[in-house]
JSON list of N, CA and C in Angstrom, two decimals:
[
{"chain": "F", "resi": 1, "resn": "UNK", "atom": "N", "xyz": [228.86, -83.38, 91.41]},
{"chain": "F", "resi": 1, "resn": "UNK", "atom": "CA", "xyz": [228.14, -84.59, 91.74]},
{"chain": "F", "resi": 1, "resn": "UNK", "atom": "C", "xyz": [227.90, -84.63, 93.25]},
{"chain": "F", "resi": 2, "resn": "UNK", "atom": "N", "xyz": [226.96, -84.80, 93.35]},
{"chain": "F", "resi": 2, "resn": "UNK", "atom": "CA", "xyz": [226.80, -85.12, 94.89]},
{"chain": "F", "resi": 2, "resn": "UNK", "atom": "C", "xyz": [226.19, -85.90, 95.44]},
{"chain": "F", "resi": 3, "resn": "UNK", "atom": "N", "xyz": [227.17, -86.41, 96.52]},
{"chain": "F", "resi": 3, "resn": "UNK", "atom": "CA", "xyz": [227.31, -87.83, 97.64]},
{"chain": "F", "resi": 3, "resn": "UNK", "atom": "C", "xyz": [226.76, -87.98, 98.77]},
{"chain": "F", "resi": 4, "resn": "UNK", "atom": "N", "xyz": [225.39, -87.15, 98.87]},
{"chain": "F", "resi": 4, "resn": "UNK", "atom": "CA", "xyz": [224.92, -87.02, 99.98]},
{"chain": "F", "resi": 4, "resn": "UNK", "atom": "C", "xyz": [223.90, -87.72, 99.77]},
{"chain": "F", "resi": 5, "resn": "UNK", "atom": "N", "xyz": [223.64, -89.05, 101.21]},
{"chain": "F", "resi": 5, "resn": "UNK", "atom": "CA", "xyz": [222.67, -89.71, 101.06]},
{"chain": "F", "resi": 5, "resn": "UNK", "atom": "C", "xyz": [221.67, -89.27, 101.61]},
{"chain": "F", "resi": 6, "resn": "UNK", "atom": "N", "xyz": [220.46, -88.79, 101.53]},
{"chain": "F", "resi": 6, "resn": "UNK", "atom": "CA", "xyz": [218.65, -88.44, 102.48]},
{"chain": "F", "resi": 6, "resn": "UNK", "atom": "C", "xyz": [218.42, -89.74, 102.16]},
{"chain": "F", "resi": 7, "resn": "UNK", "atom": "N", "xyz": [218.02, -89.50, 103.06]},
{"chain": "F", "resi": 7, "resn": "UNK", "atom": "CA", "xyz": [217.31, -90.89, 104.01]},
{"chain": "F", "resi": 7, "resn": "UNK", "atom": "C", "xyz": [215.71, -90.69, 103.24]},
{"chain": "F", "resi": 8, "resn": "UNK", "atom": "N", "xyz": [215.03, -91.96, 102.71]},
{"chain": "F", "resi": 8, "resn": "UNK", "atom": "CA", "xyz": [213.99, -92.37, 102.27]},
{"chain": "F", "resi": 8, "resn": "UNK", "atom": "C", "xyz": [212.89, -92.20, 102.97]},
{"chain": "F", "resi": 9, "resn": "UNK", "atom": "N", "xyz": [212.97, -92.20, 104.36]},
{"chain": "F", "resi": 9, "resn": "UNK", "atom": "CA", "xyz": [211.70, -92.18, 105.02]},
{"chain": "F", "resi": 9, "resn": "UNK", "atom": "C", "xyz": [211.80, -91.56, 106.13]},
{"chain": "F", "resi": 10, "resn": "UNK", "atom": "N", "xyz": [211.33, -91.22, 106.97]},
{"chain": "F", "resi": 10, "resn": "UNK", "atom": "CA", "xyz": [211.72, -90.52, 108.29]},
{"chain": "F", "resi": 10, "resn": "UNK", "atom": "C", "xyz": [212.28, -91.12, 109.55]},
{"chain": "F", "resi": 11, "resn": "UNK", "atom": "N", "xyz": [211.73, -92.55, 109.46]},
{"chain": "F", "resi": 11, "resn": "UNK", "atom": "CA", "xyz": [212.70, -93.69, 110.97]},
{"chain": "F", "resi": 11, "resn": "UNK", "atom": "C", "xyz": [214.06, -94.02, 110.33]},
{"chain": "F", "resi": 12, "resn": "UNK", "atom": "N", "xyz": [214.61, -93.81, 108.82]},
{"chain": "F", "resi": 12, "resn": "UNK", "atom": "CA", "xyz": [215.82, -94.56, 108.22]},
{"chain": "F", "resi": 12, "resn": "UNK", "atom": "C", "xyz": [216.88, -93.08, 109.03]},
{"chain": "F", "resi": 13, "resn": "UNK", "atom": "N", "xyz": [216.43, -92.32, 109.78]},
{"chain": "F", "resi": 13, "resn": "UNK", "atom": "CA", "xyz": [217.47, -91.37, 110.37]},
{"chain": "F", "resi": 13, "resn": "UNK", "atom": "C", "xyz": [217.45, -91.88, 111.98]},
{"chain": "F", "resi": 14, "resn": "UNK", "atom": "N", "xyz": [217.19, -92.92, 112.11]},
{"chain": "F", "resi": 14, "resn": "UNK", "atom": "CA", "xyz": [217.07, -93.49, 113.90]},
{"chain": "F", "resi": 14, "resn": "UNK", "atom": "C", "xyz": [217.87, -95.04, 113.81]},
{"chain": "F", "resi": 15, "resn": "UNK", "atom": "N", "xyz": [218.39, -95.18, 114.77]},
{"chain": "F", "resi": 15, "resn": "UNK", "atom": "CA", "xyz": [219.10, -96.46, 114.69]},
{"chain": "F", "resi": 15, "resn": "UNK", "atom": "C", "xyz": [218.21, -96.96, 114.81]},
{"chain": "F", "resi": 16, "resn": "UNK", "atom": "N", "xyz": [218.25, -98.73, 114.26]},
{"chain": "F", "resi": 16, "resn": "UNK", "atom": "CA", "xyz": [217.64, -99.61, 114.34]},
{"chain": "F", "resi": 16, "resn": "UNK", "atom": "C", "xyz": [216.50, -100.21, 115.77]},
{"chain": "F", "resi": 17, "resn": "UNK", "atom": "N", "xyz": [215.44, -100.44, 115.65]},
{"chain": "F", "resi": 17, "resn": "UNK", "atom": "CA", "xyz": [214.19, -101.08, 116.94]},
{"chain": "F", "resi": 17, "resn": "UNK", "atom": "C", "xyz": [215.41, -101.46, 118.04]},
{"chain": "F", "resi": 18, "resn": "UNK", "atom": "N", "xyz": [216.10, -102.69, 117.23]},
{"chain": "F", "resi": 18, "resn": "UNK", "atom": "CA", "xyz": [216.58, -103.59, 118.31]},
{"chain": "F", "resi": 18, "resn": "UNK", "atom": "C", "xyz": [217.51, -102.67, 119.31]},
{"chain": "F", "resi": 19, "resn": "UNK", "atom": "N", "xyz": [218.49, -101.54, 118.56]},
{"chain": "F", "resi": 19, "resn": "UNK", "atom": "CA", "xyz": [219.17, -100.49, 119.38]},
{"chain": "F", "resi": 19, "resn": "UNK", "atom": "C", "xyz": [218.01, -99.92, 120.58]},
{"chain": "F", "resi": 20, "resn": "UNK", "atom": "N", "xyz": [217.13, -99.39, 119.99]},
{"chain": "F", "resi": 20, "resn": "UNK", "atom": "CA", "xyz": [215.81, -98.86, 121.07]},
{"chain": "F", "resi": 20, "resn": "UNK", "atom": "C", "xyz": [216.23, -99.77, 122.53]},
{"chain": "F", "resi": 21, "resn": "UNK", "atom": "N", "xyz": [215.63, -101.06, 122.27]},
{"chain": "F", "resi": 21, "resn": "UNK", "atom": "CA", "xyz": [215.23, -101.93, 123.15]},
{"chain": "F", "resi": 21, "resn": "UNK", "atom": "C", "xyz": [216.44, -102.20, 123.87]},
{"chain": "F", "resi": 22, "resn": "UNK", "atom": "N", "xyz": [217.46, -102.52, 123.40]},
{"chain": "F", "resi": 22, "resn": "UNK", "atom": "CA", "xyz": [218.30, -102.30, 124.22]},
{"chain": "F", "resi": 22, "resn": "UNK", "atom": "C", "xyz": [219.17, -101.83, 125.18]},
{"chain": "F", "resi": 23, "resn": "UNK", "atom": "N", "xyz": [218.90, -100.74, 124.69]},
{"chain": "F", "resi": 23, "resn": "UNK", "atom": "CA", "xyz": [219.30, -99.06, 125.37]},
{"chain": "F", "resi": 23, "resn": "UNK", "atom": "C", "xyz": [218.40, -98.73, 126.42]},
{"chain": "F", "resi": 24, "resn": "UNK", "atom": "N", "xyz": [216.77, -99.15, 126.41]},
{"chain": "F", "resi": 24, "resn": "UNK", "atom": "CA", "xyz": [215.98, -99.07, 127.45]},
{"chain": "F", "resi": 24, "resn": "UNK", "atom": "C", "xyz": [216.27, -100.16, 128.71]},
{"chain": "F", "resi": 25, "resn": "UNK", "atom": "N", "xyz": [216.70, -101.12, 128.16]},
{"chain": "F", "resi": 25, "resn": "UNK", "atom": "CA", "xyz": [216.67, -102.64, 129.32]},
{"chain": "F", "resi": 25, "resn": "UNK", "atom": "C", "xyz": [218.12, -102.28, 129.47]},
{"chain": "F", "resi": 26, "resn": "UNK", "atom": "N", "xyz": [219.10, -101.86, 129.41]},
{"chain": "F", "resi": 26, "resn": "UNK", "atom": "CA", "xyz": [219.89, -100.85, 130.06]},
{"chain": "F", "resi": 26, "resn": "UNK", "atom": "C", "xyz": [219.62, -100.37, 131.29]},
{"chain": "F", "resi": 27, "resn": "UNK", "atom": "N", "xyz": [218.97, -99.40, 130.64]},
{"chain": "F", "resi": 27, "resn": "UNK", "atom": "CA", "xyz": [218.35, -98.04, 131.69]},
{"chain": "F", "resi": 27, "resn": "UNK", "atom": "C", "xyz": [217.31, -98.70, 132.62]},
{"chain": "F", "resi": 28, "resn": "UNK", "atom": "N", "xyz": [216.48, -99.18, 132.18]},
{"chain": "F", "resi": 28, "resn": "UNK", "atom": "CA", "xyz": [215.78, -100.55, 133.56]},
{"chain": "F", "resi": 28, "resn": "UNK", "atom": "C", "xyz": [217.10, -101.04, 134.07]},
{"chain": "F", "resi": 29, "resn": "UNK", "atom": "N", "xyz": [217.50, -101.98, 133.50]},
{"chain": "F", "resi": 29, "resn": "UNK", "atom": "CA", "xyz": [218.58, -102.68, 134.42]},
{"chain": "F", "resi": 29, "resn": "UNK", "atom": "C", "xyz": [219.31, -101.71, 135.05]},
{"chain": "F", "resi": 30, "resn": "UNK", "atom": "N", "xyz": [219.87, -101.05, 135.13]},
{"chain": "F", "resi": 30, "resn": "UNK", "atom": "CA", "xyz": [220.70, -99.77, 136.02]},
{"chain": "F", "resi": 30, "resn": "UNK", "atom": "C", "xyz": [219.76, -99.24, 137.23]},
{"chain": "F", "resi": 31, "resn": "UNK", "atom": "N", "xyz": [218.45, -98.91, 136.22]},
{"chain": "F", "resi": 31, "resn": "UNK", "atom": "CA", "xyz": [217.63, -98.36, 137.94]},
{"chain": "F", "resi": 31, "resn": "UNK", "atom": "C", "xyz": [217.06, -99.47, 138.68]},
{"chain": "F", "resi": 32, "resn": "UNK", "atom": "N", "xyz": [217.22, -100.81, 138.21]},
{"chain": "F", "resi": 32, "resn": "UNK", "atom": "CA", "xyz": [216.99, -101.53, 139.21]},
{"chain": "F", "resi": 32, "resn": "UNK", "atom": "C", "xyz": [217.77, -102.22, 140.31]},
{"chain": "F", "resi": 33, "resn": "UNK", "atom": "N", "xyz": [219.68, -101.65, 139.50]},
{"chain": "F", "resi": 33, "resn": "UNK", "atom": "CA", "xyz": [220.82, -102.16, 140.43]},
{"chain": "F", "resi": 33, "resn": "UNK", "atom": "C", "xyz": [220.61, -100.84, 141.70]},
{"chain": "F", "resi": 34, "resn": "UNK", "atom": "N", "xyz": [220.02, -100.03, 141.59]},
{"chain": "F", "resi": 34, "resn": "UNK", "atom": "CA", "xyz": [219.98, -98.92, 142.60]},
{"chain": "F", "resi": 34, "resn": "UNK", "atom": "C", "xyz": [218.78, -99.14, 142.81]},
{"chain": "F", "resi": 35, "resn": "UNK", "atom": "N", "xyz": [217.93, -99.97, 142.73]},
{"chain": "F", "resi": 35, "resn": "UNK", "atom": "CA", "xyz": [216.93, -100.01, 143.83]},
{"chain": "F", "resi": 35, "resn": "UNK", "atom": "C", "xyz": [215.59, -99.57, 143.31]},
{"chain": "F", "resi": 36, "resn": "UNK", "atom": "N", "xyz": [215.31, -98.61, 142.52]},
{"chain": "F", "resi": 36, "resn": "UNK", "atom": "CA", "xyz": [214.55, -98.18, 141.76]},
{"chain": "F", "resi": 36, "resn": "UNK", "atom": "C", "xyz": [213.78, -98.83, 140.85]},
{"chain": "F", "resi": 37, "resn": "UNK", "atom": "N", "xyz": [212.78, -99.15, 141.73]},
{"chain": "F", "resi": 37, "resn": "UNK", "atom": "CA", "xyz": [212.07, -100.57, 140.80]},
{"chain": "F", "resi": 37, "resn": "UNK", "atom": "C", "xyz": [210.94, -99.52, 140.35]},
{"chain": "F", "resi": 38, "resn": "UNK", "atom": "N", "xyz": [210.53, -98.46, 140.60]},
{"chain": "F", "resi": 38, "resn": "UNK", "atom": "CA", "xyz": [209.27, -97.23, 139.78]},
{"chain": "F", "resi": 38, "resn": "UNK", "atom": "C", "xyz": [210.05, -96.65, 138.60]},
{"chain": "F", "resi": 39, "resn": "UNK", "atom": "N", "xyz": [211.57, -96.37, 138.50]},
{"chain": "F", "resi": 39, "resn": "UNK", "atom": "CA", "xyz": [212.34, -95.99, 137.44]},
{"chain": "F", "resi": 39, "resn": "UNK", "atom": "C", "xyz": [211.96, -97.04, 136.78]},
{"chain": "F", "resi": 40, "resn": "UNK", "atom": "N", "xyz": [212.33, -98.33, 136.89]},
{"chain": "F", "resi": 40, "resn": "UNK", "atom": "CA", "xyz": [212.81, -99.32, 136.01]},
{"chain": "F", "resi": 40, "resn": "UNK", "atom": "C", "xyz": [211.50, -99.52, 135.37]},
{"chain": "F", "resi": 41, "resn": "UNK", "atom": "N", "xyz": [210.36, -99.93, 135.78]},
{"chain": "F", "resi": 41, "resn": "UNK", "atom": "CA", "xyz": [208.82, -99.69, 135.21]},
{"chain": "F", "resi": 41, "resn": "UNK", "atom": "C", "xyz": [208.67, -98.58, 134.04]},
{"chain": "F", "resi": 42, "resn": "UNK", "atom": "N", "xyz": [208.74, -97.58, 134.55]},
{"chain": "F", "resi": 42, "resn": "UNK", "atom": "CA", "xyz": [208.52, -95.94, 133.66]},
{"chain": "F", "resi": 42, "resn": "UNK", "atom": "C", "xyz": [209.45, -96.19, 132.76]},
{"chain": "F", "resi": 43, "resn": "UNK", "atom": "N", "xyz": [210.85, -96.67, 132.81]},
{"chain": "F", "resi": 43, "resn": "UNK", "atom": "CA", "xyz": [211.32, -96.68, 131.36]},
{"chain": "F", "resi": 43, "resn": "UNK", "atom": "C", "xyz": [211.10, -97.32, 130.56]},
{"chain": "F", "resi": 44, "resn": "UNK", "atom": "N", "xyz": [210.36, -98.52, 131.09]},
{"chain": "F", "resi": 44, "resn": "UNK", "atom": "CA", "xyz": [209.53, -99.93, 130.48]},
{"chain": "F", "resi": 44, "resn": "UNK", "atom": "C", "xyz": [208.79, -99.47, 129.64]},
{"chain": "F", "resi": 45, "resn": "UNK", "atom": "N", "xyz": [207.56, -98.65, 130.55]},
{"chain": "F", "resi": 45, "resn": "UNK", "atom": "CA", "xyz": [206.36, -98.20, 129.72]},
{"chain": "F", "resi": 45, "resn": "UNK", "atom": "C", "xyz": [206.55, -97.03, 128.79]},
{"chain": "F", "resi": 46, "resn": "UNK", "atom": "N", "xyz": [207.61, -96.45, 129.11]},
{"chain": "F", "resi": 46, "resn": "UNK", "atom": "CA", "xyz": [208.35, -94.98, 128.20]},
{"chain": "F", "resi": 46, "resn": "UNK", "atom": "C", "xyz": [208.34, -95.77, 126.63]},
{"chain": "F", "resi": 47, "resn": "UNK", "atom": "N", "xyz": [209.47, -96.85, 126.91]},
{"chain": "F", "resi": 47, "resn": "UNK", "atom": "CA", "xyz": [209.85, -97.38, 125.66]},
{"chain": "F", "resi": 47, "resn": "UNK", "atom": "C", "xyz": [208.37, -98.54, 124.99]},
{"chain": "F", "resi": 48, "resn": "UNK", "atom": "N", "xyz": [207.81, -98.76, 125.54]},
{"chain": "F", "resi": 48, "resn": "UNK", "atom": "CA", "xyz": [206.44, -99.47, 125.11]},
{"chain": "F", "resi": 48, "resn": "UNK", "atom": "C", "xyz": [205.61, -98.38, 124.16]},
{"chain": "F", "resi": 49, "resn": "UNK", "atom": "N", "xyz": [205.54, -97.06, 124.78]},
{"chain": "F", "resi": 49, "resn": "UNK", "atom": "CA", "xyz": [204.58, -96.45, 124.52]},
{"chain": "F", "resi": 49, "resn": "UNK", "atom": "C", "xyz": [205.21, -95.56, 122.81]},
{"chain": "F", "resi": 50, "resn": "UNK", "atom": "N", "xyz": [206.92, -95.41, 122.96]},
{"chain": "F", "resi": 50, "resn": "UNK", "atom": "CA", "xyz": [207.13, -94.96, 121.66]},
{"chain": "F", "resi": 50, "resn": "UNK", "atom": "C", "xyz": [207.04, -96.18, 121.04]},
{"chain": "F", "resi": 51, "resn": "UNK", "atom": "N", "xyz": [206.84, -97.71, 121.13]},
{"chain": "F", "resi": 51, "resn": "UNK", "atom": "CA", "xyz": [206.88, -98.42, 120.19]},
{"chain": "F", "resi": 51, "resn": "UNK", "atom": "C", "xyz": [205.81, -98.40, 119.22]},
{"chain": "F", "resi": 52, "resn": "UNK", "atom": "N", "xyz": [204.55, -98.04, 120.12]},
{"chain": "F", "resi": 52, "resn": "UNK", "atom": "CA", "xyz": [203.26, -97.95, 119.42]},
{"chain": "F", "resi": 52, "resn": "UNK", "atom": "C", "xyz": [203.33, -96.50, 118.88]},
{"chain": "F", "resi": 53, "resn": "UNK", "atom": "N", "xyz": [203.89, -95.69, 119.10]},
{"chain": "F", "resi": 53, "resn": "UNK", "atom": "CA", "xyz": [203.88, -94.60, 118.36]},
{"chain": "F", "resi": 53, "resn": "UNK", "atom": "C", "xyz": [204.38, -94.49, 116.71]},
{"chain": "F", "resi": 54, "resn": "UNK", "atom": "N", "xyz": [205.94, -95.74, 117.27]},
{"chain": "F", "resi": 54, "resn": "UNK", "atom": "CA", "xyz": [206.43, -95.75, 115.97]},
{"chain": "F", "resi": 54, "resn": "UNK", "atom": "C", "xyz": [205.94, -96.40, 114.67]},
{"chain": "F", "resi": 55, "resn": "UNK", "atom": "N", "xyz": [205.48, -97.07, 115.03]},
{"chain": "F", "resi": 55, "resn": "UNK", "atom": "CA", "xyz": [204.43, -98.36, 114.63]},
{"chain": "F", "resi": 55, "resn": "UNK", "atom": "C", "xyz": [203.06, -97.78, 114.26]},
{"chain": "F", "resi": 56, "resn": "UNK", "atom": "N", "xyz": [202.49, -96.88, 114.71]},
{"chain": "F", "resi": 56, "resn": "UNK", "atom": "CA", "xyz": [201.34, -95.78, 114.36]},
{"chain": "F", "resi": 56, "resn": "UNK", "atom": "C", "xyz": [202.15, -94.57, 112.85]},
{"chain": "F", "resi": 57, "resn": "UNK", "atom": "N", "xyz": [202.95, -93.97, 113.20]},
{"chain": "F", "resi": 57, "resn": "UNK", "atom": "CA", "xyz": [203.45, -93.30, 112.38]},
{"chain": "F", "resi": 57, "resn": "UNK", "atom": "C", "xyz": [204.25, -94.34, 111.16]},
{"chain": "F", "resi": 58, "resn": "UNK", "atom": "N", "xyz": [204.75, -94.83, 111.39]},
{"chain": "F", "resi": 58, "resn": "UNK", "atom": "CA", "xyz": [205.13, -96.24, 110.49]},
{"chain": "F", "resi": 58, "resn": "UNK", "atom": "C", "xyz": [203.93, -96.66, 109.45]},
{"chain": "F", "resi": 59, "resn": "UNK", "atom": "N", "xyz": [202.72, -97.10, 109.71]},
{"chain": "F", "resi": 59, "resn": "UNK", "atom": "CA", "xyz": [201.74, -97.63, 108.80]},
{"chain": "F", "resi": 59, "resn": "UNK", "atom": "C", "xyz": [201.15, -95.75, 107.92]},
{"chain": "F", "resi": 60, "resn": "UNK", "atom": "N", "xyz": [201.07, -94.70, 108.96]},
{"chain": "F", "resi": 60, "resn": "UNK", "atom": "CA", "xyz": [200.27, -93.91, 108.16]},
{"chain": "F", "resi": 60, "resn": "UNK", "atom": "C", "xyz": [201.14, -93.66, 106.78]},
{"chain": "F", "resi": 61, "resn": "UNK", "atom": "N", "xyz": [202.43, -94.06, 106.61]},
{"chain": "F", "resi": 61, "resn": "UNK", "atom": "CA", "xyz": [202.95, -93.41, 105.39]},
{"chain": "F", "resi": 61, "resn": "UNK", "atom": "C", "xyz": [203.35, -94.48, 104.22]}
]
């Protein structure tokens, strides 16, 4: 018998959106305690830009 769960769809192997977002405003917040206000932007738009990706690949299936 076997107890091995596969995952249904291809994002059910990624932690949850809200993990995403959080983990990025992190990484902003950190490069902005050092000063790095062009880091803190780029990880902004980093994580913006996989949202629409995921969200693109999300509807095609």
């Amino acid at each position: 018998m076997n107890h091995h769960h596969q995952p249904s769809r291809w994002h059910d192997r990624f932690p949850p959106r809200g993990a995403w977002r959080v983990c990025g405003a992190f990484i902003a917040f950190a490069l902005l305690a050092e000063r790095s206000l062009a880091g803190a932007v780029a990880v902004l738009v980093a994580f913006a830009v996989a949202e629409v990706v995921y969200d693109a690949a999300d509807r095609e299936r």
